[in-house]
PDB file of C-alpha atoms in Angstrom:
ATOM      1  CA  LYS A   1       0.005  -0.002   0.020  1.00 50.00           C
ATOM      2  CA  SER A   2       3.021   2.282  -0.023  1.00 54.00           C
ATOM      3  CA  THR A   3       2.538   5.139  -2.484  1.00 51.00           C
ATOM      4  CA  GLN A   4       6.241   5.918  -2.309  1.00 52.00           C
ATOM      5  CA  ARG A   5       7.515   2.687  -3.843  1.00 56.00           C
ATOM      6  CA  MET A   6      10.029   2.940  -6.621  1.00 56.00           C
ATOM      7  CA  VAL A   7      10.871   6.549  -5.699  1.00 54.00           C
ATOM      8  CA  ASP A   8      14.447   7.283  -6.703  1.00 56.00           C
ATOM      9  CA  ARG A   9      15.697   9.799  -4.112  1.00 56.00           C
ATOM     10  CA  SER A  10      18.853  10.409  -6.163  1.00 58.00           C
ATOM     11  CA  ALA A  11      16.828  11.693  -9.130  1.00 61.00           C
ATOM     12  CA  PRO A  12      17.497  15.279 -10.271  1.00 60.00           C
ATOM     13  CA  ALA A  13      14.100  16.414  -8.948  1.00 62.00           C
ATOM     14  CA  PHE A  14      15.441  15.855  -5.439  1.00 63.00           C
ATOM     15  CA  GLN A  15      18.310  18.294  -6.198  1.00 66.00           C
ATOM     16  CA  ILE A  16      15.862  21.191  -6.224  1.00 76.00           C
ATOM     17  CA  THR A  17      16.701  22.904  -2.950  1.00 76.00           C
ATOM     18  CA  VAL A  18      14.790  26.172  -3.432  1.00 85.00           C
ATOM     19  CA  PRO A  19      11.128  26.559  -2.530  1.00 87.00           C
ATOM     20  CA  VAL A  20       8.405  26.031  -5.092  1.00 89.00           C
ATOM     21  CA  ILE A  21       5.743  28.742  -4.616  1.00 90.00           C
ATOM     22  CA  CYS A  22       1.965  28.298  -4.882  1.00 89.00           C
ATOM     23  CA  PRO A  23       0.356  30.540  -7.550  1.00 88.00           C
ATOM     24  CA  ALA A  24      -2.841  30.970  -5.537  1.00 87.00           C
ATOM     25  CA  CYS A  25      -1.634  31.946  -2.069  1.00 91.00           C
ATOM     26  CA  GLY A  26       2.166  32.322  -2.248  1.00 88.00           C
ATOM     27  CA  ALA A  27       2.874  29.535   0.260  1.00 92.00           C
ATOM     28  CA  LYS A  28       5.437  26.812  -0.330  1.00 92.00           C
ATOM     29  CA  MET A  29       4.443  23.753  -2.258  1.00 91.00           C
ATOM     30  CA  LYS A  30       5.522  20.167  -1.592  1.00 89.00           C
ATOM     31  CA  ARG A  31       6.188  17.495  -4.146  1.00 83.00           C
ATOM     32  CA  ARG A  32       3.799  14.534  -3.811  1.00 81.00           C
ATOM     33  CA  ASN A  33       4.332  11.179  -5.381  1.00 72.00           C
ATOM     34  CA  ASP A  34       1.546   8.651  -5.703  1.00 66.00           C
ATOM     35  CA  CYS A  35       2.224   5.786  -8.068  1.00 59.00           C
ATOM     36  CA  ARG A  36      -1.508   4.830  -8.007  1.00 61.00           C
ATOM     37  CA  CYS A  37      -2.494   8.040  -9.855  1.00 61.00           C
ATOM     38  CA  LYS A  38      -2.393   8.663 -13.572  1.00 63.00           C
ATOM     39  CA  GLN A  39      -0.109  11.671 -12.911  1.00 63.00           C
ATOM     40  CA  ALA A  40       2.233  10.314 -10.248  1.00 66.00           C
ATOM     41  CA  HIS A  41       4.066  13.591  -9.505  1.00 77.00           C
ATOM     42  CA  ARG A  42       2.070  16.527  -8.233  1.00 84.00           C
ATOM     43  CA  TRP A  43       2.831  19.689  -6.300  1.00 87.00           C
ATOM     44  CA  ALA A  44       0.549  20.461  -3.361  1.00 89.00           C
ATOM     45  CA  CYS A  45       0.242  23.720  -1.472  1.00 91.00           C
ATOM     46  CA  THR A  46       1.278  23.480   2.181  1.00 91.00           C
ATOM     47  CA  ASN A  47      -1.370  26.016   3.165  1.00 91.00           C
ATOM     48  CA  PRO A  48      -4.353  23.918   4.374  1.00 89.00           C
ATOM     49  CA  GLU A  49      -6.793  26.684   3.468  1.00 92.00           C
ATOM     50  CA  CYS A  50      -5.556  26.806  -0.138  1.00 89.00           C
ATOM     51  CA  GLY A  51      -5.288  23.181  -1.199  1.00 83.00           C
ATOM     52  CA  THR A  52      -3.951  23.976  -4.695  1.00 89.00           C
ATOM     53  CA  LEU A  53      -2.735  20.829  -6.453  1.00 87.00           C
ATOM     54  CA  ILE A  54      -0.771  21.130  -9.703  1.00 87.00           C
ATOM     55  CA  PRO A  55       0.151  18.014 -11.682  1.00 86.00           C
ATOM     56  CA  LYS A  56       3.683  18.410 -12.994  1.00 85.00           C
ATOM     57  CA  ASP A  57       5.951  15.547 -13.925  1.00 83.00           C
ATOM     58  CA  ASP A  58       9.501  15.832 -12.680  1.00 81.00           C
ATOM     59  CA  SER A  59      10.974  15.607 -16.173  1.00 83.00           C
ATOM     60  CA  GLU A  60       8.651  18.400 -17.358  1.00 88.00           C
ATOM     61  CA  LEU A  61       9.595  20.612 -14.402  1.00 87.00           C
ATOM     62  CA  LEU A  62      13.322  20.063 -14.886  1.00 88.00           C
ATOM     63  CA  GLY A  63      12.929  20.554 -18.662  1.00 90.00           C
ATOM     64  CA  SER A  64      11.183  23.885 -18.133  1.00 91.00           C
ATOM     65  CA  ILE A  65      13.859  25.042 -15.669  1.00 91.00           C
ATOM     66  CA  THR A  66      16.636  23.953 -18.028  1.00 92.00           C
ATOM     67  CA  GLU A  67      14.987  25.820 -20.877  1.00 93.00           C
ATOM     68  CA  LEU A  68      14.857  29.013 -18.787  1.00 94.00           C
ATOM     69  CA  LEU A  69      18.502  28.583 -17.725  1.00 94.00           C
ATOM     70  CA  ASN A  70      19.508  28.064 -21.371  1.00 94.00           C
ATOM     71  CA  MET A  71      17.644  31.238 -22.316  1.00 93.00           C
ATOM     72  CA  LEU A  72      19.773  33.133 -19.776  1.00 94.00           C
ATOM     73  CA  ILE A  73      22.960  31.449 -21.038  1.00 94.00           C
ATOM     74  CA  THR A  74      22.287  32.605 -24.601  1.00 93.00           C
ATOM     75  CA  GLN A  75      21.021  36.022 -23.501  1.00 92.00           C
ATOM     76  CA  PRO A  76      22.759  37.005 -20.227  1.00 91.00           C
ATOM     77  CA  GLU A  77      21.874  40.668 -20.972  1.00 90.00           C
ATOM     78  CA  MET A  78      18.356  39.781 -19.791  1.00 90.00           C
ATOM     79  CA  ILE A  79      19.659  40.023 -16.248  1.00 88.00           C
ATOM     80  CA  GLU A  80      18.972  43.600 -15.321  1.00 83.00           C
ATOM     81  CA  ILE A  81      20.661  45.909 -12.849  1.00 75.00           C
ATOM     82  CA  PRO A  82      17.872  47.884 -11.066  1.00 71.00           C
ATOM     83  CA  GLU A  83      17.993  51.648 -11.280  1.00 71.00           C
ATOM     84  CA  ASP A  84      17.582  52.098  -7.526  1.00 68.00           C
ATOM     85  CA  ILE A  85      21.106  50.776  -6.824  1.00 66.00           C
ATOM     86  CA  THR A  86      23.184  53.839  -5.952  1.00 67.00           C
ATOM     87  CA  GLU A  87      26.789  54.420  -5.035  1.00 70.00           C
ATOM     88  CA  GLU A  88      25.956  57.586  -3.081  1.00 79.00           C
ATOM     89  CA  PRO A  89      27.060  57.844   0.554  1.00 83.00           C
ATOM     90  CA  SER A  90      24.309  57.815   3.157  1.00 85.00           C
ATOM     91  CA  LEU A  91      23.253  60.835   5.233  1.00 91.00           C
ATOM     92  CA  GLU A  92      25.094  59.403   8.227  1.00 93.00           C
ATOM     93  CA  SER A  93      28.341  59.054   6.186  1.00 91.00           C
ATOM     94  CA  ARG A  94      28.056  62.649   4.969  1.00 92.00           C
ATOM     95  CA  LYS A  95      27.518  63.866   8.579  1.00 95.00           C
ATOM     96  CA  ILE A  96      30.632  62.037   9.786  1.00 94.00           C
ATOM     97  CA  LYS A  97      32.660  63.370   6.855  1.00 94.00           C
ATOM     98  CA  ASN A  98      31.542  66.923   7.573  1.00 94.00           C
ATOM     99  CA  GLY A  99      32.428  66.434  11.211  1.00 94.00           C
ATOM    100  CA  ILE A 100      35.930  65.343  10.225  1.00 93.00           C
ATOM    101  CA  ALA A 101      36.288  68.412   7.989  1.00 93.00           C
ATOM    102  CA  LYS A 102      35.249  70.717  10.887  1.00 93.00           C
ATOM    103  CA  MET A 103      37.761  68.992  13.207  1.00 91.00           C
ATOM    104  CA  MET A 104      40.520  69.528  10.627  1.00 90.00           C
ATOM    105  CA  ASP A 105      39.666  73.243  10.356  1.00 91.00           C
ATOM    106  CA  GLU A 106      40.361  73.812  14.082  1.00 89.00           C
ATOM    107  CA  ILE A 107      43.595  75.358  15.235  1.00 88.00           C
ATOM    108  CA  ARG A 108      44.352  72.546  17.654  1.00 90.00           C
ATOM    109  CA  ILE A 109      43.652  69.155  16.119  1.00 89.00           C
ATOM    110  CA  ASP A 110      42.850  66.265  18.432  1.00 90.00           C
ATOM    111  CA  ARG A 111      44.503  63.439  16.507  1.00 91.00           C
ATOM    112  CA  ASP A 112      42.839  60.651  18.472  1.00 94.00           C
ATOM    113  CA  ALA A 113      39.370  62.123  17.952  1.00 93.00           C
ATOM    114  CA  VAL A 114      40.021  62.586  14.226  1.00 93.00           C
ATOM    115  CA  ARG A 115      41.319  59.023  13.982  1.00 95.00           C
ATOM    116  CA  GLN A 116      38.187  57.689  15.683  1.00 95.00           C
ATOM    117  CA  GLN A 117      35.963  59.723  13.366  1.00 94.00           C
ATOM    118  CA  ILE A 118      37.858  58.456  10.291  1.00 94.00           C
ATOM    119  CA  LEU A 119      37.375  54.874  11.443  1.00 96.00           C
ATOM    120  CA  ALA A 120      33.693  55.580  12.075  1.00 95.00           C
ATOM    121  CA  TYR A 121      33.444  57.041   8.579  1.00 94.00           C
ATOM    122  CA  VAL A 122      35.074  53.995   6.995  1.00 94.00           C
ATOM    123  CA  ALA A 123      32.783  51.670   8.956  1.00 93.00           C
ATOM    124  CA  GLN A 124      29.715  53.651   7.888  1.00 91.00           C
ATOM    125  CA  ARG A 125      30.795  53.644   4.234  1.00 88.00           C
ATOM    126  CA  TYR A 126      31.241  49.892   4.448  1.00 87.00           C
ATOM    127  CA  ASN A 127      27.705  49.606   5.806  1.00 85.00           C
ATOM    128  CA  ASP A 128      26.511  51.788   2.940  1.00 82.00           C
ATOM    129  CA  LEU A 129      27.761  49.343   0.327  1.00 79.00           C
ATOM    130  CA  ASP A 130      25.029  47.720  -1.694  1.00 73.00           C
ATOM    131  CA  SER A 131      26.118  44.195  -2.614  1.00 77.00           C
ATOM    132  CA  ARG A 132      23.280  43.789  -5.133  1.00 79.00           C
ATOM    133  CA  ARG A 133      25.337  45.248  -7.964  1.00 80.00           C
ATOM    134  CA  TYR A 134      28.150  42.744  -7.272  1.00 83.00           C
ATOM    135  CA  THR A 135      25.644  39.920  -6.996  1.00 86.00           C
ATOM    136  CA  ILE A 136      24.051  40.777 -10.321  1.00 88.00           C
ATOM    137  CA  ARG A 137      27.426  41.084 -12.040  1.00 88.00           C
ATOM    138  CA  ARG A 138      28.522  37.736 -10.642  1.00 90.00           C
ATOM    139  CA  LEU A 139      25.240  36.175 -11.803  1.00 92.00           C
ATOM    140  CA  LYS A 140      25.688  37.583 -15.313  1.00 92.00           C
ATOM    141  CA  ALA A 141      29.280  36.341 -15.465  1.00 92.00           C
ATOM    142  CA  GLU A 142      28.178  32.856 -14.439  1.00 92.00           C
ATOM    143  CA  PHE A 143      25.676  32.744 -17.308  1.00 93.00           C
ATOM    144  CA  GLU A 144      28.140  34.241 -19.754  1.00 93.00           C
ATOM    145  CA  SER A 145      30.728  31.555 -19.004  1.00 93.00           C
ATOM    146  CA  ALA A 146      28.253  28.647 -19.004  1.00 92.00           C
ATOM    147  CA  GLU A 147      27.792  26.333 -21.974  1.00 93.00           C
ATOM    148  CA  PRO A 148      24.228  25.576 -23.151  1.00 93.00           C
ATOM    149  CA  LEU A 149      22.738  22.784 -21.069  1.00 91.00           C
ATOM    150  CA  THR A 150      21.594  19.445 -22.461  1.00 91.00           C
ATOM    151  CA  GLU A 151      20.236  18.412 -19.056  1.00 89.00           C
ATOM    152  CA  PHE A 152      19.396  19.988 -15.704  1.00 87.00           C
ATOM    153  CA  SER A 153      22.428  21.457 -13.949  1.00 87.00           C
ATOM    154  CA  ALA A 154      21.981  21.452 -10.184  1.00 85.00           C
ATOM    155  CA  GLN A 155      25.112  23.574  -9.699  1.00 89.00           C
ATOM    156  CA  LEU A 156      24.039  26.410 -12.032  1.00 91.00           C
ATOM    157  CA  PHE A 157      20.501  26.202 -10.681  1.00 90.00           C
ATOM    158  CA  GLY A 158      21.687  26.407  -7.059  1.00 89.00           C
ATOM    159  CA  ASN A 159      23.974  29.374  -7.782  1.00 90.00           C
ATOM    160  CA  ALA A 160      21.357  31.384  -9.734  1.00 92.00           C
ATOM    161  CA  VAL A 161      17.835  30.626  -8.547  1.00 92.00           C
ATOM    162  CA  ARG A 162      16.137  31.727  -5.305  1.00 92.00           C
ATOM    163  CA  GLU A 163      12.712  30.164  -5.869  1.00 92.00           C
ATOM    164  CA  ILE A 164      10.483  28.496  -8.451  1.00 91.00           C
ATOM    165  CA  GLN A 165       7.036  29.760  -9.288  1.00 91.00           C
ATOM    166  CA  LEU A 166       4.696  27.044 -10.499  1.00 88.00           C
ATOM    167  CA  HIS A 167       1.620  28.457 -12.207  1.00 88.00           C
ATOM    168  CA  SER A 168      -1.884  27.012 -12.452  1.00 85.00           C
ATOM    169  CA  ASP A 169      -1.448  26.306 -16.156  1.00 89.00           C
ATOM    170  CA  THR A 170       1.613  24.225 -15.204  1.00 85.00           C
ATOM    171  CA  THR A 171       4.074  26.739 -16.638  1.00 90.00           C
ATOM    172  CA  VAL A 172       7.190  27.542 -14.636  1.00 91.00           C
ATOM    173  CA  SER A 173       9.026  30.785 -13.778  1.00 92.00           C
ATOM    174  CA  ILE A 174      12.221  31.116 -11.845  1.00 93.00           C
ATOM    175  CA  VAL A 175      13.161  33.910  -9.453  1.00 92.00           C
ATOM    176  CA  LEU A 176      16.860  34.681  -9.668  1.00 92.00           C
ATOM    177  CA  ILE A 177      18.943  35.523  -6.610  1.00 89.00           C
ATOM    178  CA  ASN A 178      18.643  39.217  -7.537  1.00 87.00           C
ATOM    179  CA  GLY A 179      14.828  38.986  -7.361  1.00 86.00           C
ATOM    180  CA  GLN A 180      14.222  39.107 -11.121  1.00 89.00           C
ATOM    181  CA  ILE A 181      11.544  36.802 -12.433  1.00 90.00           C
ATOM    182  CA  ILE A 182      12.294  34.859 -15.642  1.00 91.00           C
ATOM    183  CA  GLY A 183       9.433  32.969 -17.273  1.00 87.00           C
ATOM    184  CA  LYS A 184       7.999  31.781 -20.562  1.00 74.00           C
ATOM    185  CA  GLU A 185       6.829  35.291 -21.453  1.00 70.00           C
ATOM    186  CA  GLN A 186      10.484  36.245 -22.061  1.00 60.00           C
ATOM    187  CA  LEU A 187      11.029  33.426 -24.586  1.00 50.00           C
TER     188      LEU A 187
END
């Protein structure tokens, strides 16, 4: 009576380590396997109030993901750098810098106080850094250096994808680590 018989836990579908998101409520979905059903592989929403169930075979899911990854390999320029990423110092950084300038204008300079303010300024500037630009550049470089895939690559997938969005019509979109959504509409 076991519905889990003949389940190969080393199959590529078990290498998907990111969440699959429900199209109806946004909760995580879980893979269900029932060999008694016509469609053995299904994705069920974990939200008990939602109950969305989407039949999607593992090979179809991995094929859709591989197709989207190949699209990014051939067109890495699709990965966008958002306009809101700035290199400008924060208000706090500017205040500290102005304070240092005032200290330097005094006749008697307290070297220890200036040194402390310079260290505070450097620490604040470090906190101001936005790593998203670096993350996006690294992501683009990874796709630029990748060869087109003939099968699912767990390594590329793990490095690039934050979550999978499974839609009611069984189409798939991926959310990259920079938050950009890539789906069939871009094909």
